[in-house]
Coordinates of C-alpha atoms and ligand atoms in Angstrom, one line a residue:
M155 CA -23.0 -12.6 -17.0
T156 CA -25.4 -10.2 -15.4
V157 CA -26.6 -10.8 -11.9
G158 CA -27.7 -7.3 -11.0
K159 CA -26.2 -4.0 -11.4
I160 CA -23.1 -3.1 -9.3
A161 CA -22.4 0.3 -8.0
V162 CA -18.9 1.2 -6.7
I163 CA -18.7 4.3 -4.6
G164 CA -15.3 5.9 -4.5
T165 CA -12.8 5.6 -7.4
G166 CA -9.5 5.5 -5.5
Y167 CA -7.0 2.6 -5.9
V168 CA -9.4 0.0 -4.5
G169 CA -12.7 1.3 -6.0
L170 CA -11.3 1.8 -9.4
T171 CA -9.5 -1.5 -9.6
S172 CA -12.5 -3.4 -8.2
G173 CA -14.9 -1.6 -10.5
A174 CA -12.8 -2.2 -13.6
C175 CA -12.1 -5.9 -12.7
L176 CA -15.8 -6.6 -11.9
A177 CA -16.8 -5.1 -15.2
S178 CA -14.2 -7.3 -17.0
L179 CA -15.9 -10.3 -15.4
G180 CA -19.0 -9.4 -17.3
H181 CA -20.9 -7.4 -14.6
Q182 CA -22.6 -4.1 -15.2
V183 CA -20.7 -1.6 -13.1
V184 CA -21.3 2.0 -12.4
C185 CA -18.6 3.9 -10.4
G186 CA -19.6 7.0 -8.5
D187 CA -17.2 9.7 -7.3
V188 CA -17.7 13.2 -5.9
V189 CA -14.9 14.9 -7.9
P190 CA -16.4 16.1 -11.2
E191 CA -12.9 16.3 -13.0
K192 CA -12.1 12.8 -12.0
V193 CA -15.4 11.4 -13.3
A194 CA -14.9 13.3 -16.6
S195 CA -11.4 12.1 -17.0
L196 CA -12.2 8.5 -16.1
S197 CA -15.1 8.6 -18.5
A198 CA -12.6 9.6 -21.2
G199 CA -10.5 6.6 -20.2
H200 CA -7.8 8.5 -18.3
V201 CA -6.6 6.5 -15.3
P202 CA -5.1 8.9 -12.7
I203 CA -2.9 6.2 -10.9
L204 CA -0.1 3.9 -12.0
E205 CA -1.5 0.4 -11.7
D206 CA -0.3 -2.3 -14.0
G207 CA -3.1 -3.4 -16.5
L208 CA -5.7 -0.9 -15.1
D209 CA -5.7 1.4 -18.2
A210 CA -6.5 -1.5 -20.5
L211 CA -9.3 -2.8 -18.2
V212 CA -10.9 0.7 -17.9
A213 CA -10.7 1.1 -21.7
E214 CA -12.2 -2.3 -22.3
G215 CA -15.0 -1.7 -19.8
L216 CA -15.9 1.7 -21.3
A217 CA -15.8 0.2 -24.8
S218 CA -18.0 -2.8 -23.9
G219 CA -20.4 -0.6 -22.0
N220 CA -20.0 -2.7 -18.8
L221 CA -18.2 0.2 -17.0
S222 CA -19.3 3.8 -16.6
F223 CA -18.5 6.7 -14.3
V224 CA -21.0 9.1 -12.8
L225 CA -21.0 12.0 -10.4
G226 CA -22.3 11.3 -7.0
A227 CA -23.2 8.2 -5.0
D228 CA -26.9 9.0 -5.4
V229 CA -26.7 8.7 -9.1
A230 CA -24.5 5.5 -9.0
V231 CA -26.8 3.5 -6.7
K232 CA -29.9 4.0 -8.9
G233 CA -31.2 0.5 -9.8
A234 CA -28.1 -1.2 -8.2
K235 CA -28.4 -4.5 -6.5
Y236 CA -24.8 -4.5 -5.1
I237 CA -23.2 -1.3 -3.7
F238 CA -19.5 -1.5 -2.9
L239 CA -18.3 1.3 -0.6
S240 CA -14.6 2.0 -1.4
L241 CA -14.3 5.2 0.4
P242 CA -11.4 6.8 2.3
T243 CA -11.0 5.9 6.0
P244 CA -8.1 8.2 7.0
D245 CA -6.4 8.2 10.4
D246 CA -8.5 10.4 12.6
G247 CA -5.3 11.8 14.2
D248 CA -5.6 9.5 17.1
G249 CA -4.7 6.2 15.3
R250 CA -8.4 5.3 14.7
A251 CA -10.0 5.0 11.3
D252 CA -12.1 8.1 10.5
L253 CA -15.5 6.8 9.3
S254 CA -17.2 10.1 8.7
I255 CA -17.1 9.8 4.9
V256 CA -18.4 6.2 5.0
R257 CA -21.2 7.2 7.4
A258 CA -22.2 10.2 5.4
V259 CA -22.5 8.2 2.2
A260 CA -24.5 5.5 3.9
K261 CA -26.9 8.1 5.2
Q262 CA -27.1 9.7 1.7
I263 CA -27.8 6.5 -0.2
G264 CA -30.0 4.7 2.4
P265 CA -33.4 6.0 1.2
L266 CA -32.4 5.6 -2.4
L267 CA -31.6 1.9 -2.4
E268 CA -33.6 -0.7 -4.2
P269 CA -35.5 -3.2 -2.0
G270 CA -33.2 -6.3 -1.7
A271 CA -30.0 -4.3 -2.3
I272 CA -26.7 -5.4 -0.6
V273 CA -24.3 -2.7 0.7
I274 CA -20.7 -4.0 0.8
T275 CA -17.9 -2.5 2.7
K276 CA -14.7 -2.8 0.7
S277 CA -12.5 -0.2 2.4
T278 CA -10.8 -1.4 5.6
V279 CA -13.1 -0.4 8.4
P280 CA -13.1 -1.0 12.1
V281 CA -14.8 -4.0 13.6
G282 CA -18.5 -3.2 14.1
T283 CA -18.8 -0.9 11.1
A284 CA -21.2 -3.2 9.2
K285 CA -23.5 -3.2 12.2
K286 CA -23.3 0.6 12.5
L287 CA -24.1 1.1 8.8
E288 CA -27.0 -1.2 9.1
K289 CA -28.4 1.2 11.7
I290 CA -27.6 4.3 9.7
I291 CA -29.2 2.9 6.6
G292 CA -32.1 1.6 8.7
R293 CA -33.7 -0.6 6.2
E294 CA -35.0 -4.1 6.9
D295 CA -34.9 -4.9 3.1
V296 CA -31.2 -4.0 2.7
A297 CA -28.3 -6.3 3.8
L298 CA -24.8 -5.3 4.9
V299 CA -21.8 -7.4 3.9
S300 CA -18.1 -7.0 4.7
N301 CA -15.9 -8.0 1.8
P302 CA -12.3 -6.8 2.5
E303 CA -9.9 -6.3 -0.3
F304 CA -6.4 -7.9 -0.4
L305 CA -5.0 -5.9 -3.3
Q306 CA -1.4 -4.8 -3.4
E307 CA -0.7 -1.6 -5.2
G308 CA 1.2 -2.2 -8.4
T309 CA -0.2 -5.7 -8.8
A310 CA -3.8 -5.0 -7.8
V311 CA -5.4 -6.1 -11.0
K312 CA -3.5 -9.4 -10.9
N313 CA -4.5 -9.8 -7.2
F314 CA -8.1 -9.2 -8.0
M315 CA -8.2 -11.6 -10.9
K316 CA -6.3 -14.4 -9.0
P317 CA -7.3 -14.0 -5.4
D318 CA -5.9 -16.3 -2.7
R319 CA -9.3 -16.2 -1.2
V320 CA -12.5 -14.2 -1.2
V321 CA -13.8 -13.2 2.3
V322 CA -17.4 -12.2 2.8
G323 CA -19.0 -11.6 6.3
S324 CA -22.4 -10.7 7.4
S325 CA -25.2 -11.4 9.9
D326 CA -27.1 -12.3 6.7
L327 CA -25.2 -15.3 5.4
A328 CA -27.3 -15.7 2.3
A329 CA -26.4 -12.1 1.3
A330 CA -22.7 -12.8 2.1
R331 CA -22.8 -15.9 -0.2
E332 CA -24.5 -13.8 -2.9
V333 CA -21.7 -11.3 -2.8
G334 CA -19.2 -14.3 -3.0
E335 CA -21.0 -15.4 -6.2
L336 CA -19.9 -12.2 -7.9
Y337 CA -16.4 -13.6 -7.8
A338 CA -17.4 -17.2 -8.6
S339 CA -15.7 -17.3 -12.0
L340 CA -12.3 -16.6 -10.3
G341 CA -12.3 -20.0 -8.7
A342 CA -10.9 -18.8 -5.3
P343 CA -11.8 -20.3 -2.0
L344 CA -14.8 -18.5 -0.5
V345 CA -14.5 -17.8 3.3
V346 CA -18.0 -16.9 4.7
T347 CA -17.9 -15.5 8.2
S348 CA -19.7 -13.1 10.5
A349 CA -19.3 -9.4 9.7
E350 CA -17.1 -8.9 12.7
S351 CA -14.7 -11.7 11.8
S352 CA -14.5 -10.5 8.2
E353 CA -13.6 -7.0 9.4
M354 CA -11.0 -8.4 11.7
I355 CA -9.5 -10.7 9.0
K356 CA -8.4 -7.6 7.1
Y357 CA -6.7 -6.0 10.1
A358 CA -5.2 -9.3 11.2
A359 CA -3.8 -10.1 7.7
N360 CA -2.2 -6.7 7.3
A361 CA -0.8 -6.6 10.8
F362 CA 0.6 -10.1 10.5
L363 CA 2.4 -9.1 7.3
A364 CA 3.7 -5.9 8.9
M365 CA 4.9 -8.0 11.9
K366 CA 6.7 -10.4 9.5
L367 CA 8.6 -7.5 7.9
S368 CA 9.4 -5.9 11.2
F369 CA 10.8 -9.2 12.4
V370 CA 12.9 -9.6 9.3
N371 CA 14.2 -6.0 9.6
S372 CA 15.2 -6.7 13.3
I373 CA 16.9 -9.9 12.3
A374 CA 18.8 -7.9 9.6
A375 CA 20.0 -5.4 12.3
L376 CA 21.3 -8.3 14.4
A377 CA 22.8 -10.0 11.4
E378 CA 25.0 -7.0 10.8
E379 CA 26.3 -7.2 14.3
V380 CA 27.0 -10.9 14.5
G381 CA 28.7 -11.2 11.1
A382 CA 25.7 -12.9 9.3
D383 CA 23.9 -12.0 6.1
I384 CA 20.1 -11.4 6.0
Q385 CA 19.8 -12.7 2.5
E386 CA 21.5 -16.0 3.4
I387 CA 19.3 -16.2 6.6
T388 CA 16.0 -15.7 4.7
R389 CA 17.2 -18.2 2.0
G390 CA 17.5 -20.7 4.8
M391 CA 14.1 -19.9 6.2
K392 CA 11.9 -19.6 3.2
D393 CA 11.5 -23.2 2.2
D394 CA 9.8 -24.1 5.4
P395 CA 6.2 -23.9 4.3
R396 CA 5.2 -22.7 7.8
I397 CA 7.3 -19.5 7.1
G398 CA 7.0 -19.2 3.3
D399 CA 9.1 -17.1 0.9
K400 CA 7.1 -13.9 0.8
F401 CA 7.6 -10.7 2.8
L402 CA 11.1 -11.7 3.8
K403 CA 13.0 -8.8 2.1
A404 CA 14.7 -6.5 4.5
G405 CA 14.2 -2.8 3.7
P406 CA 13.9 0.7 5.1
G407 CA 10.7 -0.3 6.9
W408 CA 7.2 -0.8 5.6
G409 CA 5.0 2.0 4.5
G410 CA 2.1 2.8 2.1
S411 CA -1.5 3.7 2.6
C412 CA -2.4 0.5 4.4
F413 CA 0.1 -1.0 6.9
P414 CA 0.8 2.1 8.9
K415 CA -2.8 3.1 9.1
D416 CA -4.1 -0.4 9.8
T417 CA -1.6 -1.3 12.4
N418 CA -2.4 1.9 14.3
A419 CA -6.1 1.3 13.9
L420 CA -5.8 -2.3 15.2
A421 CA -3.8 -1.1 18.2
A422 CA -6.6 1.5 18.9
I423 CA -9.2 -1.3 18.6
A424 CA -7.2 -3.4 21.1
D425 CA -6.9 -0.4 23.4
D426 CA -10.6 0.4 23.2
H427 CA -11.2 -3.2 24.4
D428 CA -8.5 -3.2 27.1
I429 CA -6.6 -5.9 25.3
R430 CA -2.8 -5.6 25.6
F431 CA -1.1 -6.3 22.3
P432 CA 2.6 -5.8 22.9
L433 CA 3.5 -7.7 19.7
L434 CA 1.6 -5.1 17.6
D435 CA 3.2 -2.2 19.5
A436 CA 6.7 -3.8 18.9
T437 CA 5.9 -4.2 15.2
V438 CA 5.3 -0.5 14.9
T439 CA 8.3 0.4 17.0
A440 CA 10.6 -1.9 15.1
N441 CA 9.4 -0.2 11.9
R442 CA 10.5 3.2 13.2
Q443 CA 13.9 1.7 14.1
A444 CA 14.3 0.3 10.6
K445 CA 14.1 3.8 9.2
D446 CA 16.4 5.2 12.0
R447 CA 19.0 2.6 11.1
V448 CA 19.0 3.7 7.5
V449 CA 19.5 7.3 8.6
D450 CA 22.3 6.2 10.9
K451 CA 24.1 4.5 8.0
I452 CA 23.7 7.6 5.8
R453 CA 25.0 9.9 8.6
A454 CA 27.9 7.6 9.2
A455 CA 28.7 7.5 5.5
V456 CA 29.2 11.3 5.4
G457 CA 31.4 11.3 8.5
G458 CA 28.9 11.7 11.3
D459 CA 27.4 15.1 10.6
L460 CA 24.7 15.6 7.9
E461 CA 24.6 19.4 8.1
G462 CA 25.1 20.9 4.6
K463 CA 25.7 17.4 3.1
T464 CA 23.9 16.4 -0.1
V465 CA 22.2 13.1 0.0
A466 CA 21.2 11.5 -3.4
L467 CA 18.0 9.5 -2.9
W468 CA 17.2 6.7 -5.4
G469 CA 13.5 6.1 -5.1
L470 CA 10.8 7.9 -3.3
T471 CA 7.6 5.8 -3.6
F472 CA 6.8 3.4 -0.8
K473 CA 7.6 0.5 -3.0
A474 CA 8.3 -0.2 -6.7
G475 CA 5.5 -0.4 -9.2
T476 CA 3.4 2.4 -7.8
D477 CA 3.5 6.2 -7.9
D478 CA 2.1 6.3 -4.4
L479 CA 4.1 8.4 -1.9
R480 CA 1.7 7.9 1.1
D481 CA 3.7 7.1 4.2
S482 CA 6.7 6.2 2.1
P483 CA 9.7 5.1 4.1
A484 CA 11.9 7.1 1.7
L485 CA 9.9 10.3 2.5
L486 CA 10.0 9.7 6.2
I487 CA 13.8 9.1 6.0
S488 CA 14.1 12.3 3.9
K489 CA 12.4 14.3 6.7
L490 CA 14.8 12.9 9.3
L491 CA 17.8 13.7 7.1
A492 CA 16.5 17.2 6.4
G493 CA 15.9 17.7 10.1
E494 CA 19.7 17.2 10.5
G495 CA 20.5 19.8 7.9
A496 CA 21.0 17.5 4.9
L497 CA 20.2 18.7 1.3
L498 CA 18.2 16.1 -0.6
R499 CA 18.2 15.4 -4.3
A500 CA 16.0 12.6 -5.5
Y501 CA 15.2 10.5 -8.5
D502 CA 12.2 8.3 -8.8
P503 CA 10.8 7.0 -12.1
T504 CA 7.3 8.1 -11.2
V505 CA 7.9 11.3 -9.4
H506 CA 8.4 14.5 -11.3
E507 CA 9.6 18.0 -10.6
D508 CA 6.3 19.2 -9.3
L509 CA 7.1 17.4 -6.0
E510 CA 9.6 20.1 -5.3
A511 CA 7.0 22.7 -5.5
S512 CA 4.6 20.7 -3.4
A513 CA 4.3 22.1 0.1
R514 CA 4.5 18.5 1.4
N515 CA 8.1 17.9 0.6
P516 CA 9.8 21.2 0.0
E517 CA 13.1 19.8 1.3
I518 CA 13.6 17.5 -1.8
T519 CA 14.8 18.6 -5.2
V520 CA 13.7 16.1 -7.9
A521 CA 16.2 15.2 -10.6
S522 CA 15.4 13.8 -14.0
D523 CA 17.6 10.7 -13.7
P524 CA 19.6 8.8 -11.1
H525 CA 23.0 10.1 -12.3
A526 CA 21.7 13.8 -12.1
A527 CA 20.5 13.1 -8.6
A528 CA 23.9 11.8 -7.6
E529 CA 25.9 14.7 -9.1
G530 CA 28.2 16.1 -6.5
A531 CA 26.4 14.2 -3.8
D532 CA 28.1 13.2 -0.5
V533 CA 26.4 9.9 -0.4
I534 CA 23.8 7.9 -2.4
A535 CA 21.0 6.1 -0.7
L536 CA 18.9 3.6 -2.6
L537 CA 15.5 3.5 -0.9
T538 CA 12.9 2.1 -3.3
E539 CA 13.3 -1.2 -5.1
W540 CA 12.8 0.0 -8.7
P541 CA 14.2 -2.7 -11.0
E542 CA 16.1 -0.1 -13.0
F543 CA 18.4 0.5 -10.1
A544 CA 19.6 -3.1 -10.2
D545 CA 21.0 -2.5 -13.7
I546 CA 22.1 1.0 -13.2
D547 CA 25.3 2.0 -15.0
L548 CA 27.5 2.8 -11.9
Q549 CA 30.5 3.7 -14.1
K550 CA 28.4 6.6 -15.4
T551 CA 27.3 7.6 -11.9
A552 CA 31.0 7.4 -10.8
V553 CA 32.0 10.2 -13.2
S554 CA 29.7 12.9 -11.9
T555 CA 29.1 12.1 -8.3
G556 CA 31.2 13.5 -5.4
T557 CA 30.9 10.4 -3.3
R558 CA 32.3 6.9 -3.2
T559 CA 29.6 5.5 -0.9
I560 CA 26.3 4.0 -1.6
V561 CA 23.9 3.0 1.1
D562 CA 21.7 0.2 -0.4
G563 CA 18.5 0.2 1.7
R564 CA 17.0 -2.6 -0.4
N565 CA 20.0 -4.9 -1.0
M566 CA 19.5 -4.5 -4.8
L567 CA 22.9 -3.7 -6.0
S568 CA 25.5 -6.3 -6.9
P569 CA 28.4 -5.9 -4.5
E570 CA 30.8 -6.8 -7.4
A571 CA 29.4 -4.1 -9.7
V572 CA 29.5 -1.5 -6.9
T573 CA 33.1 -2.3 -6.1
A574 CA 34.1 -2.5 -9.8
A575 CA 32.8 1.1 -10.2
G576 CA 34.9 2.3 -7.3
F577 CA 32.2 2.7 -4.7
T578 CA 32.0 1.4 -1.1
L579 CA 28.7 -0.5 -0.6
I580 CA 26.8 -0.2 2.7
P581 CA 24.2 -2.8 2.6
L582 CA 21.4 -3.7 5.0
G583 CA 21.7 -6.8 7.2
R584 CA 24.9 -7.9 5.5
Q585 CA 28.6 -7.3 5.9
P586 CA 30.0 -4.3 3.9
Ligands
UGA2045 C1 -0.9 -4.1 1.6 C2 -1.2 -5.6 1.6 O1 -0.1 -6.4 1.2 C3 -2.4 -6.0 0.8 O2 -2.7 -7.4 0.9 C4 -3.6 -5.2 1.3 O3 -4.8 -5.4 0.5 C5 -3.3 -3.7 1.2 O4 -2.1 -3.4 2.0 C6 -4.4 -2.9 1.7 O5 -4.7 -3.0 2.9 O6 -5.1 -2.3 0.9 P1 0.3 -2.5 -0.2 O7 0.0 -1.4 0.8 O8 0.0 -2.3 -1.6 O9 -0.6 -3.8 0.2 O10 1.8 -2.8 0.0 P2 2.7 -4.1 0.2 O11 3.1 -4.7 -1.1 O12 2.1 -5.1 1.2 O13 4.0 -3.5 0.8 C7 4.0 -2.8 2.0 C8 5.4 -2.3 2.4 O14 6.2 -3.4 2.8 C9 6.1 -1.5 1.3 O15 6.7 -0.4 1.9 C10 7.2 -2.5 0.9 O16 8.3 -2.0 0.3 C11 7.5 -3.3 2.1 N1 8.0 -4.7 1.9 C12 7.2 -5.6 1.3 C13 9.3 -5.0 2.3 O17 10.0 -4.1 2.8 N2 9.8 -6.2 2.1 C14 9.0 -7.2 1.5 O18 9.5 -8.4 1.4 C15 7.7 -6.9 1.1

């Protein structure tokens, strides 16, 4: 099916997944990026991120000729009808999304666009961005559409191919519907809105999910004190369809490249409009507390003083199924532990020794397997829910480690298996 060439600008998690998925739907897709090495390596079929099913889709797209990679937005937009902007919108240091890259690209491509082209914002952008870009591009014959993504890292391909909904927003509703048509074969409900509502939908959805997690983590803290069990509590909540069974797992707080940035950006938007949003502030505060509580457990497990103690960390990524370390709760907890003088030895299936050398995390030594990480440690802390930890051979760990205590920050380990191996389990939101 060819309805007009698609250009995707930016080949990060969102751009690359969207480009490869759109190509697999039969569209002609050209992805542009500014990093020559990345373009060369993607053109050779090398996918630089861990994303289930993405390698195969990229290979398939390259082989069919539906997908190609080029250097520069100017080259990518040549002859394109639809231009997706999947560009970084980092925190500007003040909690707001920094739009300078998006703005610069809009300025660059504006004069090069075909008459009738539609520019689509895919990255999460502040409310009002579509309008601003309309002005920057300054073309009567080019429409702006907001089409936020709802892709979870690790399952992004699946999320793209089976979306719960497709949201398109614009002051030009015909253009919005046309963008919606690109996804028609996926059979998802199409939500057509104004550009402002569409931009808000993304922030509202992410902030709501973050709030749900902060709520569960606060209930978990209370459960510990009143003799309850968070897993039993959520089991008794989840069948109420008004609550649902997703995003009810207590953990060391939420992280990643989206929730922290988006909750801060939404708070800044509220602030800019003099709207008090205490629930959002509390969501962020509760998330910090969730991390602090894990640190408290680890400190207590070594007798109250972390100075010179070795903590074995199982898991470093912000969640399982990804190699992404951005705003990972495990790394933030590591920083707090290192700040109190702890020595950190970590194992993560996707993180290799070079992390040690990286200036970002010099305090962590990376081990090649979980048992090596635990060797001689004073406490083990499980922080990322990698499935392999659920089946770990704790008898083997018990032989080499110096500790008899495991802090399970994801409630993954079987209490029976932990006890049988001679360890004391410190769970989250449950009774030890
Ligand atoms: C999130 C949203 O879920 C996507 O819908 C959205 O498109 C994306 O941000 C984005 O804005 O691009 P992602 O950052 O991949 O996706 O991460 P999530 O799977 O939502 O997990 C976020 C954090 O919550 C992780 O640290 C995870 O471990 C934690 N989490 C999640 C829990 O602690 N418990 C749960 O039950 C679920």
